[in-house]
Amino acid sequence: MSTSPTTSTRAAGWSLTAPATLFFGLLLAVPLLLTFILSLQGFDANLGGILDSRSLHNYAAVLSDPYYYTIFLRTFVLSLLVTVLCVLIGVPEAYFLFRMRDPWRSLCLVMILGPLLISVVVRTLGWSILLGREGVINALLLKLGIIDHPLQMIFTFGAVTIAMVHVLVPLMVLSVWTSLTRLDPAVSQAARSLGAGRFKVMWRVVLPQITPGILSGSLIVFALTASAFATPALIGGRRLKVVATTAYDEFLGTLNWPLGAAIAIVLLLLNVAIIVGYNRAVERRFTRRLG
Amino acid sequence: MKNNDRNGAAALLFHLLFMVFILAPLVVVCLVAFTPNDFLSIPTRHFSLRWFVALWGDDDFTSAFKTSMLLGVFSATLSSALALPAAMGLARYRFPGRDAIHAFLLSPLMIPPVVLGIAFLRLFTLINMGGSFTSLVACHALLIFPYALRLIMAAFAGQADDAERAARSLGAGRWTTFRRITLPMIVPGLVGGWVLAFINSFDELTATIFVAAPATITLPVRIYMSMAETVDPMVAAVSTAIIALTLVAMLVLDRVYGLNKVLVGNH
């Protein structure tokens, strides 16, 4: 591999990546551009749908109408809550898992990460069977005589939070696991032999080293919660709308495509801004500490 | 490792509760699928296959299953065919714009699927291809491309190009070198990438829901639609079938590529 690109490696690199790049241009760049143009157009159900005008009024509507910014706020709070919970349970789990021995270690890791390969709809179904009015938990509690009428668990904010944590916590475990495997066990052993207690080793030696893993896991969990559709739609129901389900309703329910497109573009921009901003902030912090 | 590195009782209890939390929803789905009753319940004494029999005769679910399988095969193949040269270009050559192209080709992971669904819907409506199977294949090929790319790139990165240089210096042509030397070395990555891409196509709901027409409804979309109305044991039965199929796919992945490498390395 040559370090300074010669004409031949340049041509080879470009021509090999050209088919995929062209495909992405046609199926990603063009559709996103079309969606942006759509978001500038007007809508009137009486005049036959999408109007051929160009303005930012859909964005003004999304940003000024309390109905919409409540939805954005709810999505933000949900994402924050899910991220915090994933850190609280995912980080210790990854650490305990790391200290286990094979075959248990590999087996548990596969059981935790395997569900990532199963459709979110299936994982969400489990929660709606557990938490429904005629669901398993209510049936059990009624049978045991702990309650005398079914609890309302499904279609609540709490239920959406729990189901989202279940869907995404494997990614936090994975992220922390990856940084744990890079850890040098000699450092922890040195700390122990110098008299540090078990808790102190975890807090002062292990935690600082796995912080990058926790931070990148948090970003993934946050971004995926913010754009989640299936779980909020099925567990939250009609009343507890989030951004993704609102965009869906505008498109396939009220058929106001331009407004739906504007919501989608805002969601995309916020997502990208959060990912880029977060990465910058984390990088700055770490370079300052190391440099 | 020394004894003082072992987990204490509290840690093991936490671990146990965590595993119950992760597995309970999936186990419950599988149990409910075997209920002999008409309503959701966990069977205690009698287990029945009636919901699987009903599922077999249900045209909506069986045709959605066929659509999903075909869609997965076609889109994973298209995706891998595009990802193979791209991965080779990105892994083996340094050229201007390489990082930008790499980021562009991984970007479907960063874009909310709702946004992609809306963008696909807009494109295919404008060119009058809305809801066609071909349009679904194209959308899925884009969505799952990053998974195929990453595994194939990892395969290229794991192999030194010494053997290729040797073949070239001994007089083999570009194509012969690729076919006889390069391709055999990256087959595990290619197969692993294909299977992972297939699984992700098979699981995809959010973007597909925008572009699927009644004739091209996929299995996750069908499950979503019936769950939005009512949750009955039939949905649990079809979900159980999906869980079983995923386990089979995991075994295949483990054989050809190594499951831990797919799950952990895919990060």
Coordinates of C-alpha atoms in Angstrom, one line a residue:
Chain A
M1 CA 0.0 0.0 0.0
S2 CA 1.6 3.3 -1.0
T3 CA 1.2 6.3 1.2
S4 CA 1.2 8.9 -1.5
P5 CA -1.6 8.2 -4.0
T6 CA -0.3 7.6 -7.5
T7 CA -2.5 8.0 -10.5
S8 CA -3.2 4.2 -10.7
T9 CA -4.3 3.8 -7.0
R10 CA -6.4 6.9 -7.3
A11 CA -8.1 5.5 -10.4
A12 CA -8.5 2.0 -8.8
G13 CA -10.0 3.5 -5.6
W14 CA -12.4 5.7 -7.4
S15 CA -13.6 3.1 -9.9
L16 CA -14.0 0.4 -7.3
T17 CA -16.2 2.6 -5.1
A18 CA -18.0 4.2 -8.0
P19 CA -20.9 1.7 -8.3
A20 CA -21.8 2.0 -4.6
T21 CA -21.4 5.8 -4.5
L22 CA -23.6 6.2 -7.6
F23 CA -26.2 3.9 -6.1
F24 CA -26.1 6.0 -2.9
G25 CA -26.4 9.2 -4.9
L26 CA -29.5 8.0 -6.6
L27 CA -31.2 6.4 -3.6
L28 CA -30.0 8.5 -0.7
A29 CA -28.9 12.0 -1.8
V30 CA -31.6 12.5 -4.5
P31 CA -34.5 11.3 -2.2
L32 CA -33.3 13.5 0.7
L33 CA -33.2 16.5 -1.6
L34 CA -36.7 15.7 -2.9
T35 CA -37.9 15.5 0.7
F36 CA -36.4 18.8 1.5
I37 CA -38.1 20.4 -1.5
L38 CA -41.3 18.8 -0.5
S39 CA -41.0 20.2 3.0
L40 CA -41.0 23.8 1.5
Q41 CA -44.3 23.2 -0.3
G42 CA -47.8 24.0 0.9
F43 CA -50.8 21.7 1.5
D44 CA -54.5 22.2 1.2
A45 CA -56.8 19.2 1.3
N46 CA -59.6 21.2 -0.5
L47 CA -57.4 22.3 -3.3
G48 CA -56.3 18.8 -4.1
G49 CA -53.3 18.2 -1.8
I50 CA -49.7 19.4 -2.3
L51 CA -49.4 23.0 -3.5
D52 CA -46.7 24.2 -5.8
S53 CA -45.4 27.0 -3.5
R54 CA -42.1 27.4 -1.7
S55 CA -41.8 28.7 1.8
L56 CA -40.6 27.9 5.3
H57 CA -44.1 27.9 6.8
N58 CA -44.0 24.2 7.6
Y59 CA -40.9 24.7 9.7
A60 CA -42.5 27.7 11.4
A61 CA -45.5 25.6 12.2
V62 CA -43.4 22.8 13.6
L63 CA -41.3 25.1 15.8
S64 CA -44.1 27.4 17.0
D65 CA -47.1 25.1 17.5
P66 CA -47.1 23.8 21.1
Y67 CA -48.6 20.5 19.8
Y68 CA -45.5 19.8 17.8
Y69 CA -42.9 21.1 20.2
T70 CA -44.5 19.1 23.1
I71 CA -43.8 16.0 20.9
F72 CA -40.2 17.0 20.3
L73 CA -39.8 17.7 24.0
R74 CA -41.4 14.3 24.9
T75 CA -39.0 12.5 22.5
F76 CA -36.0 14.4 24.0
V77 CA -37.0 13.5 27.6
L78 CA -37.7 9.9 26.6
S79 CA -34.3 9.6 24.9
L80 CA -32.5 11.1 27.9
L81 CA -34.3 8.9 30.4
V82 CA -33.6 5.7 28.3
T83 CA -30.0 6.7 28.0
V84 CA -29.5 7.2 31.7
L85 CA -31.3 3.9 32.5
C86 CA -29.1 2.1 30.0
V87 CA -26.0 3.5 31.6
L88 CA -27.2 2.5 35.1
I89 CA -27.9 -1.1 34.2
G90 CA -25.8 -1.7 31.1
V91 CA -22.4 -0.6 32.5
P92 CA -22.5 -2.7 35.7
E93 CA -23.8 -5.7 33.7
A94 CA -20.9 -5.4 31.2
Y95 CA -18.4 -5.2 34.1
F96 CA -19.8 -8.3 35.8
L97 CA -20.0 -10.1 32.6
F98 CA -16.4 -9.3 31.9
R99 CA -15.3 -10.8 35.2
M100 CA -17.2 -14.1 34.5
R101 CA -15.5 -17.1 33.0
D102 CA -16.1 -19.1 29.9
P103 CA -18.4 -20.9 28.9
W104 CA -20.8 -18.7 31.0
R105 CA -19.2 -15.5 29.7
S106 CA -19.7 -16.3 26.0
L107 CA -23.1 -17.8 26.5
C108 CA -24.4 -14.8 28.4
L109 CA -22.9 -12.4 25.9
V110 CA -24.7 -14.2 23.0
M111 CA -27.9 -14.2 25.0
I112 CA -27.6 -10.5 25.6
L113 CA -26.5 -9.5 22.1
G114 CA -28.5 -12.1 20.1
P115 CA -31.8 -10.2 20.5
L116 CA -30.3 -7.4 18.4
L117 CA -30.7 -9.8 15.4
I118 CA -34.4 -10.3 16.2
S119 CA -36.9 -7.7 14.7
V120 CA -37.9 -4.9 17.1
V121 CA -41.5 -5.7 16.4
V122 CA -41.0 -9.2 18.0
R123 CA -39.2 -7.8 21.0
T124 CA -41.9 -5.2 21.4
L125 CA -44.6 -7.8 21.2
G126 CA -43.2 -9.4 24.4
W127 CA -43.8 -6.2 26.3
S128 CA -47.3 -5.7 25.0
I129 CA -48.1 -9.3 26.1
L130 CA -46.5 -8.7 29.5
L131 CA -47.9 -5.2 30.2
G132 CA -51.4 -5.3 28.4
R133 CA -54.7 -4.9 30.3
E134 CA -55.3 -8.7 29.8
G135 CA -51.6 -9.3 29.9
V136 CA -49.5 -11.7 31.8
I137 CA -48.5 -9.4 34.7
N138 CA -52.1 -8.3 35.3
A139 CA -53.4 -11.8 35.1
L140 CA -50.8 -13.0 37.6
L141 CA -51.4 -10.1 40.0
L142 CA -55.2 -10.7 39.8
K143 CA -54.8 -14.4 40.5
L144 CA -52.6 -13.7 43.5
G145 CA -55.2 -11.3 44.8
I146 CA -52.7 -8.4 45.0
I147 CA -54.9 -6.2 42.9
D148 CA -58.7 -6.4 42.2
H149 CA -58.8 -4.6 38.8
P150 CA -56.2 -4.6 36.1
L151 CA -53.5 -1.9 36.2
Q152 CA -53.1 0.4 33.3
M153 CA -49.5 -0.2 32.3
I154 CA -49.5 -0.3 28.5
F155 CA -49.9 3.1 26.7
T156 CA -48.0 4.8 29.5
F157 CA -44.7 6.7 29.3
G158 CA -43.2 4.3 31.8
A159 CA -44.0 1.3 29.6
V160 CA -42.5 2.9 26.6
T161 CA -39.3 3.7 28.6
I162 CA -39.0 0.1 29.9
A163 CA -39.5 -1.4 26.4
M164 CA -37.0 1.0 24.9
V165 CA -34.4 0.2 27.5
H166 CA -34.9 -3.5 26.8
V167 CA -34.5 -2.9 23.0
L168 CA -31.3 -0.8 23.4
V169 CA -29.5 -1.8 26.5
P170 CA -27.6 -4.6 24.6
L171 CA -25.9 -1.8 22.6
M172 CA -24.7 -0.2 25.8
V173 CA -23.4 -3.5 27.1
L174 CA -21.6 -4.1 23.8
S175 CA -20.0 -0.6 23.8
V176 CA -18.7 -1.0 27.3
W177 CA -17.7 -4.6 26.7
T178 CA -15.5 -3.4 23.8
S179 CA -13.6 -1.0 25.9
L180 CA -13.3 -3.5 28.8
T181 CA -11.5 -5.9 26.5
R182 CA -8.9 -3.3 25.8
L183 CA -8.3 -2.9 29.6
D184 CA -4.9 -4.0 31.0
P185 CA -5.8 -6.3 33.9
A186 CA -2.3 -5.6 35.4
V187 CA -3.3 -2.1 36.3
S188 CA -6.3 -3.3 38.4
Q189 CA -4.1 -5.9 40.0
A190 CA -1.4 -3.3 40.8
A191 CA -4.1 -1.1 42.5
R192 CA -5.3 -4.1 44.5
S193 CA -1.8 -5.0 45.6
L194 CA -1.2 -1.4 46.7
G195 CA -4.2 -1.7 49.0
A196 CA -7.1 -0.3 47.1
G197 CA -10.5 -1.9 47.9
R198 CA -12.7 -3.6 45.3
F199 CA -15.0 -0.6 45.0
K200 CA -12.1 1.8 44.8
V201 CA -10.5 -0.1 42.0
M202 CA -13.8 0.0 40.0
W203 CA -14.3 3.7 40.7
R204 CA -10.8 5.0 40.3
V205 CA -9.1 2.6 37.9
V206 CA -11.7 0.8 35.7
L207 CA -14.3 3.5 35.3
P208 CA -12.0 6.2 33.9
Q209 CA -10.7 3.7 31.3
I210 CA -14.2 2.6 30.1
T211 CA -15.6 6.1 30.0
P212 CA -15.1 6.4 26.2
G213 CA -17.2 3.2 25.8
I214 CA -19.9 4.5 28.1
L215 CA -20.0 7.8 26.2
S216 CA -20.2 6.2 22.7
G217 CA -22.8 3.8 23.9
S218 CA -24.9 6.7 25.3
L219 CA -24.7 8.5 22.0
I220 CA -26.0 5.4 20.1
V221 CA -28.8 4.8 22.6
F222 CA -29.8 8.4 22.6
A223 CA -29.9 8.7 18.8
L224 CA -31.7 5.5 18.3
T225 CA -34.4 6.4 21.0
A226 CA -34.9 9.8 19.4
S227 CA -35.6 8.2 16.0
A228 CA -37.5 5.1 17.3
F229 CA -40.8 4.3 15.7
A230 CA -42.1 0.7 16.4
T231 CA -41.8 0.6 20.1
P232 CA -43.3 4.0 20.9
A233 CA -46.1 3.3 18.3
L234 CA -47.1 -0.1 19.7
I235 CA -46.5 0.4 23.4
G236 CA -47.2 4.2 23.6
G237 CA -50.3 4.1 21.4
R238 CA -52.1 7.0 19.8
R239 CA -51.9 9.5 22.7
L240 CA -48.1 9.2 23.5
K241 CA -46.8 10.5 20.2
V242 CA -43.1 10.9 19.5
V243 CA -41.4 12.6 16.5
A244 CA -41.2 9.5 14.4
T245 CA -44.8 8.4 14.9
T246 CA -46.0 12.0 14.3
A247 CA -44.2 12.1 10.9
Y248 CA -45.7 8.8 10.1
D249 CA -49.2 10.0 11.0
E250 CA -48.8 13.2 8.9
F251 CA -47.8 11.0 5.9
L252 CA -50.2 8.1 6.1
G253 CA -52.9 9.5 8.3
T254 CA -53.7 13.2 7.5
L255 CA -51.8 13.0 4.2
N256 CA -50.1 16.3 4.8
W257 CA -46.9 15.3 3.1
P258 CA -45.1 18.6 3.2
L259 CA -45.6 19.0 7.0
G260 CA -44.5 15.4 7.5
A261 CA -41.4 16.0 5.4
A262 CA -40.6 19.1 7.5
I263 CA -40.8 17.1 10.7
A264 CA -38.6 14.4 9.1
I265 CA -36.0 17.0 8.1
V266 CA -36.0 18.6 11.5
L267 CA -35.5 15.2 13.1
L268 CA -32.7 14.4 10.7
L269 CA -30.9 17.8 11.4
L270 CA -31.3 17.4 15.2
N271 CA -30.0 13.9 15.0
V272 CA -26.9 14.9 12.9
A273 CA -26.3 18.0 15.1
I274 CA -26.4 15.9 18.3
I275 CA -24.1 13.2 16.9
V276 CA -21.6 15.7 15.6
G277 CA -21.8 18.1 18.6
Y278 CA -21.5 15.2 21.1
N279 CA -18.4 13.7 19.3
R280 CA -16.8 17.2 19.2
A281 CA -17.4 17.8 22.9
V282 CA -16.1 14.3 23.9
E283 CA -13.0 14.7 21.7
R284 CA -12.2 18.1 23.2
R285 CA -12.6 16.8 26.7
F286 CA -10.3 13.9 26.1
T287 CA -7.6 15.8 24.3
R288 CA -7.6 18.3 27.1
R289 CA -7.2 15.6 29.7
L290 CA -4.5 13.7 27.8
G291 CA -2.6 16.8 26.5
Chain B
M1 CA -7.2 -14.7 37.5
K2 CA -7.2 -14.6 41.2
N3 CA -10.1 -15.3 43.5
N4 CA -10.6 -11.6 44.4
D5 CA -11.6 -10.9 40.9
R6 CA -14.7 -13.0 41.1
N7 CA -18.2 -11.5 41.2
G8 CA -19.8 -11.2 44.6
A9 CA -23.3 -12.5 45.5
A10 CA -24.8 -9.0 44.8
A11 CA -23.1 -8.9 41.4
L12 CA -24.5 -12.3 40.5
L13 CA -28.0 -11.4 41.7
F14 CA -27.8 -8.2 39.5
H15 CA -26.7 -10.3 36.6
L16 CA -29.5 -12.8 37.1
L17 CA -32.1 -10.0 37.2
F18 CA -30.6 -8.5 34.1
M19 CA -30.8 -11.8 32.2
V20 CA -34.4 -12.2 33.3
F21 CA -35.2 -8.7 32.0
I22 CA -33.5 -9.4 28.6
L23 CA -35.0 -12.8 28.0
A24 CA -38.5 -12.6 29.7
P25 CA -40.3 -10.8 26.8
L26 CA -38.9 -13.3 24.3
V27 CA -39.7 -16.3 26.4
V28 CA -43.2 -15.0 27.1
V29 CA -43.8 -14.7 23.3
C30 CA -42.7 -18.3 22.7
L31 CA -44.8 -19.6 25.6
V32 CA -48.0 -17.8 24.5
A33 CA -47.6 -19.2 21.0
F34 CA -48.4 -22.6 22.4
T35 CA -51.6 -21.7 24.2
P36 CA -54.7 -23.8 23.5
N37 CA -56.9 -20.8 24.3
D38 CA -58.4 -18.1 22.0
F39 CA -56.8 -15.4 24.1
L40 CA -53.4 -14.4 25.3
S41 CA -52.3 -16.7 28.1
I42 CA -49.4 -18.7 29.2
P43 CA -50.2 -22.4 28.9
T44 CA -49.7 -24.3 32.1
R45 CA -51.0 -27.8 31.6
H46 CA -52.0 -28.1 28.0
F47 CA -49.8 -27.1 25.1
S48 CA -51.2 -26.8 21.6
L49 CA -49.9 -26.2 18.1
R50 CA -53.3 -24.8 16.9
W51 CA -51.9 -21.3 16.4
F52 CA -49.1 -22.6 14.3
V53 CA -51.6 -24.6 12.2
A54 CA -53.7 -21.5 11.9
L55 CA -50.6 -19.5 10.9
W56 CA -49.8 -22.1 8.1
G57 CA -53.3 -21.5 6.6
D58 CA -53.2 -17.7 6.9
D59 CA -52.6 -16.2 3.5
D60 CA -51.7 -12.8 4.9
F61 CA -48.8 -14.1 7.0
T62 CA -47.6 -16.7 4.6
S63 CA -47.4 -14.3 1.6
A64 CA -45.8 -11.6 3.8
F65 CA -43.2 -14.3 4.8
K66 CA -42.5 -15.1 1.2
T67 CA -42.1 -11.4 0.3
S68 CA -39.7 -10.9 3.2
M69 CA -37.6 -14.0 2.3
L70 CA -37.3 -13.0 -1.4
L71 CA -36.7 -9.3 -0.5
G72 CA -33.9 -10.4 1.9
V73 CA -32.2 -12.6 -0.7
F74 CA -32.4 -10.0 -3.5
S75 CA -31.4 -7.0 -1.4
A76 CA -28.6 -8.8 0.4
T77 CA -27.2 -10.0 -2.9
L78 CA -27.4 -6.6 -4.5
S79 CA -25.9 -5.0 -1.5
S80 CA -23.0 -7.5 -1.3
A81 CA -22.4 -7.1 -5.0
L82 CA -22.0 -3.3 -4.6
A83 CA -20.2 -3.6 -1.3
L84 CA -17.5 -6.1 -2.5
P85 CA -15.7 -3.7 -4.9
A86 CA -16.4 -0.7 -2.6
A87 CA -14.8 -2.6 0.4
M88 CA -11.8 -3.5 -1.8
G89 CA -11.3 0.1 -2.9
L90 CA -11.7 1.5 0.6
A91 CA -9.5 -1.1 2.3
R92 CA -6.7 -1.5 -0.3
Y93 CA -6.3 2.0 -1.7
R94 CA -5.6 5.5 -0.4
F95 CA -7.2 8.1 -2.6
P96 CA -8.6 11.6 -2.3
G97 CA -12.2 11.6 -1.1
R98 CA -11.7 8.2 0.5
D99 CA -12.9 9.2 4.0
A100 CA -15.9 11.1 2.6
I101 CA -17.0 8.2 0.5
H102 CA -16.5 5.8 3.4
A103 CA -18.7 8.1 5.6
F104 CA -21.3 8.5 2.9
L105 CA -21.6 4.7 2.5
L106 CA -22.0 4.2 6.2
S107 CA -24.5 7.1 6.6
P108 CA -27.7 5.0 6.5
L109 CA -26.8 4.0 10.1
M110 CA -27.0 7.6 11.2
I111 CA -30.2 8.6 9.4
P112 CA -33.4 7.8 11.2
P113 CA -35.3 5.1 9.3
V114 CA -38.4 7.2 9.4
V115 CA -36.6 9.9 7.4
L116 CA -35.3 7.3 4.9
G117 CA -38.8 5.8 4.5
I118 CA -40.2 9.2 3.7
A119 CA -37.4 10.0 1.3
F120 CA -37.9 6.7 -0.5
L121 CA -41.7 7.2 -0.7
R122 CA -41.2 10.6 -2.2
L123 CA -38.7 9.4 -4.8
F124 CA -40.8 6.3 -5.9
T125 CA -44.1 8.2 -6.0
L126 CA -42.5 10.8 -8.3
I127 CA -41.2 8.2 -10.7
N128 CA -44.4 6.1 -10.5
M129 CA -42.7 3.0 -8.9
G130 CA -44.4 3.2 -5.5
G131 CA -45.0 -0.1 -3.8
S132 CA -43.3 -2.3 -6.4
F133 CA -41.1 -5.2 -5.3
T134 CA -38.2 -3.7 -7.3
S135 CA -38.4 -0.4 -5.3
L136 CA -38.4 -2.4 -2.0
V137 CA -35.3 -4.3 -3.1
A138 CA -33.5 -1.0 -3.9
C139 CA -34.5 0.6 -0.6
H140 CA -33.4 -2.4 1.4
A141 CA -30.1 -2.8 -0.4
L142 CA -29.3 0.8 0.7
L143 CA -30.5 0.3 4.3
I144 CA -28.4 -2.9 4.8
F145 CA -25.4 -1.8 2.8
P146 CA -23.3 -0.6 5.8
Y147 CA -23.6 -4.1 7.4
A148 CA -22.3 -5.8 4.3
L149 CA -19.6 -3.2 3.8
R150 CA -18.2 -3.4 7.3
L151 CA -17.9 -7.2 7.4
I152 CA -16.3 -7.4 3.9
M153 CA -13.9 -4.5 4.7
A154 CA -12.9 -6.3 7.9
A155 CA -12.1 -9.3 5.7
F156 CA -9.9 -7.2 3.4
A157 CA -8.2 -5.5 6.3
G158 CA -7.4 -8.8 8.0
Q159 CA -5.6 -10.1 4.9
A160 CA -2.2 -8.8 3.8
D161 CA -1.9 -8.2 0.0
D162 CA 1.4 -10.1 -0.2
A163 CA -0.2 -13.1 -1.9
E164 CA -1.8 -10.8 -4.5
R165 CA 1.5 -9.0 -5.2
A166 CA 3.3 -12.4 -5.6
A167 CA 0.6 -13.6 -8.0
R168 CA 0.9 -10.4 -10.0
S169 CA 4.7 -10.5 -10.1
L170 CA 4.4 -14.1 -11.3
G171 CA 2.4 -13.0 -14.3
A172 CA -1.2 -13.4 -13.2
G173 CA -3.6 -10.8 -14.6
R174 CA -5.8 -8.5 -12.5
W175 CA -8.9 -10.6 -12.9
T176 CA -7.1 -14.0 -12.3
T177 CA -5.5 -12.6 -9.2
F178 CA -8.8 -11.4 -7.9
R179 CA -10.7 -14.6 -8.7
R180 CA -8.0 -17.1 -7.6
I181 CA -6.3 -15.2 -4.7
T182 CA -8.3 -12.4 -3.3
L183 CA -11.8 -13.8 -3.5
P184 CA -11.1 -17.1 -1.7
M185 CA -9.5 -15.2 1.2
I186 CA -12.5 -13.0 1.8
V187 CA -15.2 -15.5 1.3
P188 CA -16.0 -15.8 5.1
G189 CA -16.4 -12.0 5.3
L190 CA -18.5 -12.0 2.2
V191 CA -20.8 -14.8 3.4
G192 CA -21.0 -13.2 6.9
G193 CA -21.8 -9.8 5.5
W194 CA -24.5 -11.3 3.2
V195 CA -26.2 -13.2 6.1
L196 CA -26.0 -10.1 8.4
A197 CA -27.5 -8.0 5.6
F198 CA -30.2 -10.5 5.0
I199 CA -31.1 -10.6 8.7
N200 CA -31.3 -6.8 8.8
S201 CA -33.5 -6.7 5.7
F202 CA -35.8 -9.4 7.1
D203 CA -36.1 -7.4 10.4
E204 CA -36.6 -3.9 8.9
L205 CA -40.0 -2.3 9.7
T206 CA -39.8 1.5 9.9
A207 CA -38.7 2.5 6.4
T208 CA -40.5 -0.4 4.8
I209 CA -43.9 0.6 6.2
F210 CA -43.7 3.8 4.0
V211 CA -42.9 2.1 0.8
A212 CA -44.7 -1.3 0.9
A213 CA -48.0 -1.6 -1.0
P214 CA -50.7 -4.2 0.0
A215 CA -49.2 -6.6 -2.5
T216 CA -45.6 -6.2 -1.1
I217 CA -46.2 -6.2 2.6
T218 CA -43.3 -7.7 4.5
L219 CA -43.5 -9.9 7.6
P220 CA -42.6 -7.2 10.2
V221 CA -45.1 -4.7 8.6
R222 CA -47.8 -7.4 8.7
I223 CA -47.0 -8.1 12.4
Y224 CA -47.0 -4.4 13.1
M225 CA -50.4 -3.9 11.4
S226 CA -52.1 -6.8 13.2
M227 CA -50.6 -5.7 16.6
A228 CA -51.9 -2.2 16.0
E229 CA -55.4 -3.8 15.9
T230 CA -55.3 -6.5 18.5
V231 CA -52.6 -8.8 20.0
D232 CA -53.7 -12.4 19.6
P233 CA -51.8 -15.7 20.0
M234 CA -51.3 -15.9 16.2
V235 CA -49.0 -12.9 16.3
A236 CA -47.1 -14.7 19.1
A237 CA -46.9 -17.8 16.9
V238 CA -45.4 -16.0 13.9
S239 CA -43.0 -14.2 16.2
T240 CA -41.9 -17.5 17.7
A241 CA -41.2 -18.7 14.1
I242 CA -39.1 -15.6 13.6
I243 CA -37.2 -16.2 16.8
A244 CA -36.5 -19.8 15.7
L245 CA -35.3 -18.7 12.3
T246 CA -33.0 -16.1 13.8
L247 CA -31.5 -18.8 16.0
V248 CA -30.8 -20.9 12.9
A249 CA -29.3 -17.8 11.2
M250 CA -27.1 -17.3 14.3
L251 CA -25.8 -20.8 14.1
V252 CA -25.0 -20.4 10.4
L253 CA -23.2 -17.1 11.2
D254 CA -21.3 -18.8 14.0
R255 CA -20.1 -21.6 11.6
V256 CA -19.0 -19.4 8.7
Y257 CA -17.8 -16.3 10.4
G258 CA -17.9 -16.6 14.2
L259 CA -20.9 -15.2 16.0
N260 CA -18.9 -13.2 18.5
K261 CA -17.0 -11.5 15.7
V262 CA -20.3 -10.5 14.1
L263 CA -22.0 -9.3 17.3
V264 CA -19.0 -7.6 18.9
G265 CA -17.0 -6.7 15.8
N266 CA -20.0 -5.2 14.1
H267 CA -19.6 -2.2 16.3

